[in-house]
Short mmCIF file of C-alpha atoms in Angstrom, two decimals:
data_model
loop_
_atom_site.label_atom_id
_atom_site.label_comp_id
_atom_site.label_asym_id
_atom_site.label_seq_id
_atom_site.Cartn_x
_atom_site.Cartn_y
_atom_site.Cartn_z
CA VAL A 254 14.18 154.72 -133.03
CA VAL A 255 11.24 156.82 -132.15
CA GLY A 256 8.65 155.21 -134.61
CA GLU A 257 5.33 157.01 -134.74
CA ASN A 258 6.29 159.44 -132.19
CA GLY A 259 8.10 161.48 -134.76
CA ILE A 260 9.61 164.83 -133.56
CA THR A 261 7.52 164.86 -130.39
CA PRO A 262 10.22 163.46 -128.02
CA LEU A 263 12.76 166.16 -129.19
CA ALA A 264 10.28 168.85 -128.70
CA ARG A 265 9.59 167.56 -125.11
CA ALA A 266 13.42 167.22 -124.47
CA LYS A 267 13.73 170.92 -125.60
CA ALA A 268 11.18 171.92 -122.96
CA ILE A 269 12.77 169.91 -120.19
CA GLN A 270 16.15 171.58 -121.35
CA GLN A 271 14.59 174.99 -120.58
CA GLU A 272 13.67 173.86 -117.17
CA ASN A 273 17.17 172.81 -116.32
CA ASP A 274 19.45 175.90 -117.11
CA ASP A 275 19.67 175.03 -120.92
CA LEU A 276 22.04 171.96 -120.20
CA PRO A 277 23.36 170.70 -123.63
CA LEU A 278 21.12 168.43 -125.40
CA MET A 279 22.50 165.58 -127.65
CA VAL A 280 20.51 164.01 -130.38
CA HIS A 281 21.61 161.01 -132.55
CA ILE A 282 20.73 160.95 -136.07
CA GLY A 283 20.80 158.23 -138.86
CA ASN A 284 17.55 156.65 -139.99
CA ASN A 285 14.11 158.35 -140.45
CA PRO A 286 11.75 159.14 -138.77
CA PRO A 287 12.03 162.05 -138.00
CA ASN A 288 13.67 163.83 -140.94
CA LEU A 289 17.04 165.49 -140.09
CA ASP A 290 15.70 168.82 -141.28
CA GLU A 291 13.07 168.74 -138.64
CA ILE A 292 15.49 167.75 -136.01
CA ALA A 293 18.04 170.53 -136.80
CA ASP A 294 15.49 173.19 -136.88
CA LEU A 295 14.70 172.72 -133.30
CA LEU A 296 18.24 172.71 -132.06
CA SER A 297 19.80 175.81 -130.53
CA ARG A 298 23.44 176.82 -129.44
CA GLY A 299 25.28 174.38 -127.31
CA ASP A 300 23.00 171.50 -128.48
CA ILE A 301 24.92 168.38 -130.04
CA ILE A 302 24.26 166.25 -133.14
CA THR A 303 26.06 163.06 -132.73
CA HIS A 304 26.81 160.38 -135.42
CA CYS A 305 27.46 163.49 -137.64
CA TYR A 306 29.26 161.54 -140.39
CA ASN A 307 26.86 158.57 -140.53
CA GLY A 308 26.37 157.09 -143.90
CA LYS A 309 22.63 156.61 -143.53
CA PRO A 310 19.82 158.35 -145.38
CA ASN A 311 19.43 160.99 -142.57
CA ARG A 312 23.02 162.21 -143.13
CA ILE A 313 24.16 165.71 -143.07
CA LEU A 314 24.90 165.77 -146.74
CA ASN A 315 22.24 166.05 -149.49
CA PRO A 316 22.36 163.52 -152.42
CA ALA A 317 24.54 165.99 -154.37
CA GLY A 318 27.23 165.72 -151.66
CA GLU A 319 26.66 169.26 -150.17
CA LEU A 320 25.80 170.23 -146.71
CA ARG A 321 22.16 170.38 -145.97
CA SER A 322 20.67 173.82 -145.64
CA SER A 323 19.21 172.96 -142.12
CA ILE A 324 22.56 171.89 -140.92
CA THR A 325 24.18 175.05 -142.32
CA ARG A 326 21.67 177.05 -140.30
CA ALA A 327 22.14 175.03 -137.01
CA LEU A 328 25.92 175.43 -137.28
CA GLN A 329 25.34 179.32 -137.61
CA ARG A 330 23.25 179.14 -134.52
CA GLY A 331 26.06 177.41 -132.45
CA VAL A 332 24.91 173.70 -132.61
CA ARG A 333 27.81 171.34 -132.37
CA LEU A 334 28.84 168.15 -134.32
CA ASP A 335 30.03 165.04 -132.49
CA VAL A 336 31.49 161.92 -134.21
CA GLY A 337 29.97 159.20 -132.05
CA HIS A 338 31.44 156.45 -134.40
CA GLY A 339 29.61 153.40 -133.05
CA THR A 340 28.88 150.07 -134.74
CA ALA A 341 26.81 151.69 -137.61
CA SER A 342 27.21 155.45 -137.59
CA PHE A 343 30.59 156.48 -139.17
CA SER A 344 31.36 156.64 -142.89
CA PHE A 345 34.87 157.55 -144.39
CA GLU A 346 33.10 158.93 -147.38
CA VAL A 347 30.73 161.21 -145.59
CA ALA A 348 33.55 162.40 -143.22
CA ARG A 349 35.94 163.09 -146.01
CA ARG A 350 33.38 164.95 -147.99
CA ALA A 351 32.23 166.91 -145.09
CA ILE A 352 35.62 167.90 -144.00
CA ALA A 353 36.61 168.88 -147.59
CA LEU A 354 33.69 171.32 -147.21
CA GLY A 355 35.15 172.77 -143.96
CA ILE A 356 32.74 170.99 -141.71
CA LEU A 357 34.96 169.54 -139.01
CA PRO A 358 33.70 167.93 -135.80
CA HIS A 359 33.52 169.86 -132.64
CA THR A 360 34.18 166.59 -130.73
CA ILE A 361 35.51 163.01 -131.47
CA SER A 362 33.89 160.28 -129.67
CA SER A 363 33.67 156.56 -129.82
CA ASP A 364 30.08 155.40 -128.83
CA ILE A 365 32.12 152.32 -127.72
CA TYR A 366 30.64 149.19 -125.87
CA CYS A 367 31.63 145.56 -125.55
CA ARG A 368 30.78 144.42 -128.94
CA ASN A 369 32.32 147.13 -131.12
CA ARG A 370 35.33 147.23 -128.82
CA ILE A 371 36.14 143.58 -129.47
CA ASP A 372 34.83 143.01 -132.89
CA GLY A 373 35.13 146.56 -134.37
CA PRO A 374 34.88 148.71 -136.11
CA VAL A 375 35.35 151.07 -133.08
CA ARG A 376 38.03 149.14 -130.99
CA SER A 377 39.17 152.35 -129.08
CA LEU A 378 38.88 156.15 -128.88
CA ALA A 379 42.48 156.19 -129.90
CA LEU A 380 41.63 154.28 -133.13
CA VAL A 381 38.81 156.58 -133.92
CA MET A 382 41.10 159.68 -133.42
CA SER A 383 43.59 157.82 -135.75
CA LYS A 384 40.92 157.48 -138.50
CA PHE A 385 40.54 161.39 -138.50
CA LEU A 386 44.40 161.69 -138.82
CA ALA A 387 44.15 159.41 -141.85
CA ILE A 388 41.35 161.43 -143.21
CA GLY A 389 43.55 164.49 -143.25
CA MET A 390 42.85 166.41 -140.01
CA THR A 391 45.99 167.59 -138.21
CA LEU A 392 47.11 166.06 -134.84
CA PRO A 393 46.49 169.40 -132.97
CA GLN A 394 42.89 169.58 -134.45
CA VAL A 395 42.24 165.88 -133.35
CA ILE A 396 43.55 166.41 -129.76
CA ALA A 397 41.36 169.54 -129.41
CA CYS A 398 38.40 167.45 -130.27
CA VAL A 399 38.82 165.19 -127.32
CA THR A 400 40.21 167.81 -124.83
CA VAL A 401 39.44 171.40 -124.86
CA SER A 402 36.36 171.27 -127.26
CA ALA A 403 35.00 168.28 -125.55
CA ALA A 404 35.20 170.10 -122.19
CA GLU A 405 33.61 173.26 -123.67
CA GLY A 406 30.78 171.31 -125.09
CA LEU A 407 29.87 169.63 -121.80
CA ARG A 408 30.51 172.78 -119.67
CA LEU A 409 33.34 171.22 -117.70
CA SER A 410 35.14 174.46 -116.70
CA ARG A 411 38.02 172.80 -114.94
CA LYS A 412 38.77 170.15 -117.77
CA GLY A 413 40.55 169.87 -121.02
CA ARG A 414 43.44 172.11 -120.76
CA LEU A 415 47.06 172.01 -119.36
CA GLU A 416 46.80 175.16 -117.53
CA VAL A 417 47.10 176.14 -113.77
CA GLY A 418 43.93 175.82 -111.88
CA PHE A 419 42.63 172.95 -114.21
CA ASP A 420 42.26 169.36 -113.19
CA ALA A 421 45.33 167.37 -114.05
CA ASP A 422 43.40 164.64 -115.81
CA LEU A 423 45.74 163.41 -118.66
CA THR A 424 45.90 160.64 -121.22
CA LEU A 425 49.33 160.01 -122.67
CA PHE A 426 49.64 158.91 -126.32
CA ARG A 427 52.37 158.05 -128.83
CA LEU A 428 51.94 158.62 -132.45
CA GLU A 429 53.57 155.48 -134.02
CA HIS A 430 54.44 155.00 -137.64
CA ARG A 431 52.38 151.66 -137.95
CA PRO A 432 50.75 151.11 -141.34
CA THR A 433 47.16 149.90 -140.35
CA LEU A 434 43.98 149.11 -142.48
CA LEU A 435 41.23 151.09 -140.86
CA VAL A 436 37.56 150.14 -141.34
CA ASP A 437 34.50 152.37 -140.89
CA ALA A 438 30.87 151.32 -140.05
CA GLU A 439 30.15 150.83 -143.81
CA LYS A 440 32.81 148.20 -144.06
CA GLU A 441 34.96 150.60 -146.16
CA SER A 442 38.50 150.70 -145.50
CA LEU A 443 41.23 153.30 -145.37
CA GLN A 444 44.99 152.82 -145.29
CA ALA A 445 46.69 154.74 -142.31
CA ASP A 446 50.44 155.23 -142.08
CA ASN A 447 50.30 156.39 -138.37
CA ILE A 448 48.17 155.50 -135.33
CA LEU A 449 47.81 156.86 -131.98
CA VAL A 450 48.67 154.47 -129.26
CA PRO A 451 47.50 155.04 -125.61
CA LEU A 452 50.20 154.62 -122.96
CA ALA A 453 48.74 155.72 -119.60
CA ALA A 454 46.16 157.91 -118.02
CA ILE A 455 46.32 160.10 -114.86
CA ARG A 456 42.99 160.68 -113.05
CA ALA A 457 42.61 162.42 -109.76
CA GLY A 458 46.29 162.08 -109.02
CA LYS A 459 46.48 158.30 -109.64
CA GLY A 460 48.31 156.80 -112.71
CA TYR A 461 47.16 153.84 -114.82
CA LEU A 462 49.20 152.21 -117.53
CA THR A 463 47.71 150.35 -120.42
CA GLU A 464 48.28 146.45 -120.33
CA GLN A 465 50.81 146.74 -123.21
CA ARG A 466 52.71 149.61 -121.70
CA SER A 467 52.82 148.13 -118.30
CA ALA A 468 54.34 144.81 -119.72
CA GLU A 469 56.94 146.84 -121.55
CA HIS A 470 57.72 148.69 -118.54
CA ALA A 471 57.59 151.96 -120.59
CA PHE A 472 57.76 154.14 -117.54
CA ASP A 473 56.51 154.23 -113.83
CA PHE A 474 54.42 156.66 -111.94
#
C-alpha cells in the first residue's frame, strides 16, 4: 500500500496523533513493505493493529507459529488487536494458533463493504462473530469484543454497556443451532454448529428489525 514510502507515513501519523490528544491510531497489516516489526515498534498504548489474524507474510506469527517478539512487546505496551476480517485479511489457521497461544482479539470487526457482504467471505458482523465462536471463544468473550472493549478502544465513554447513564444503543441477536460451513479469506472452511443471527437494533430510541425478523413478525417495538 505504501510502496517506497516505507515506514514514513506511520511516523508522520504518530506525529499528528501527538498533536491531537493522542487519539487512537489504527494501522492495517498484511503485505510488506514496511515490515511488521518496524510497524509494531512505533505503536504505543491505545493504538490498534487491524487484520491481526491475516494469513499474509506480514502476519503476527513467525514461521515457527509463535508470536513475533515485536508483537509481544507491543501488547505489553498496551497496543490493541482488531480482527478487520475483510476480503483478504482473515485466516482460520492464524486465528486458531494465536488464540491457542492466548492472543485473543480486543475487538472483532468486519471490514465490510458491498462486494464482501454479497459475495463473501464476510457477509455480516454477526457471521464474523460466529466464526470466533466456532474457533473456540466463548459467547461472553465474543460479545465483549463488539461492545465494551470496542467502546473502550475508541474512547466512547457512554457506549458498550447495559448500565444506567450509558446510551441504550442495542443489537439483539439469537444464537441458533444451525450447522453452517464458514469460509475465511484464504478460502479455508470451518464447520460451525451454531451461528449468531441478528434480530433487531435500537439506536437513539428508535427500533429497527432485520428484514427476516420483520417478515416473521418476531416482535414489535
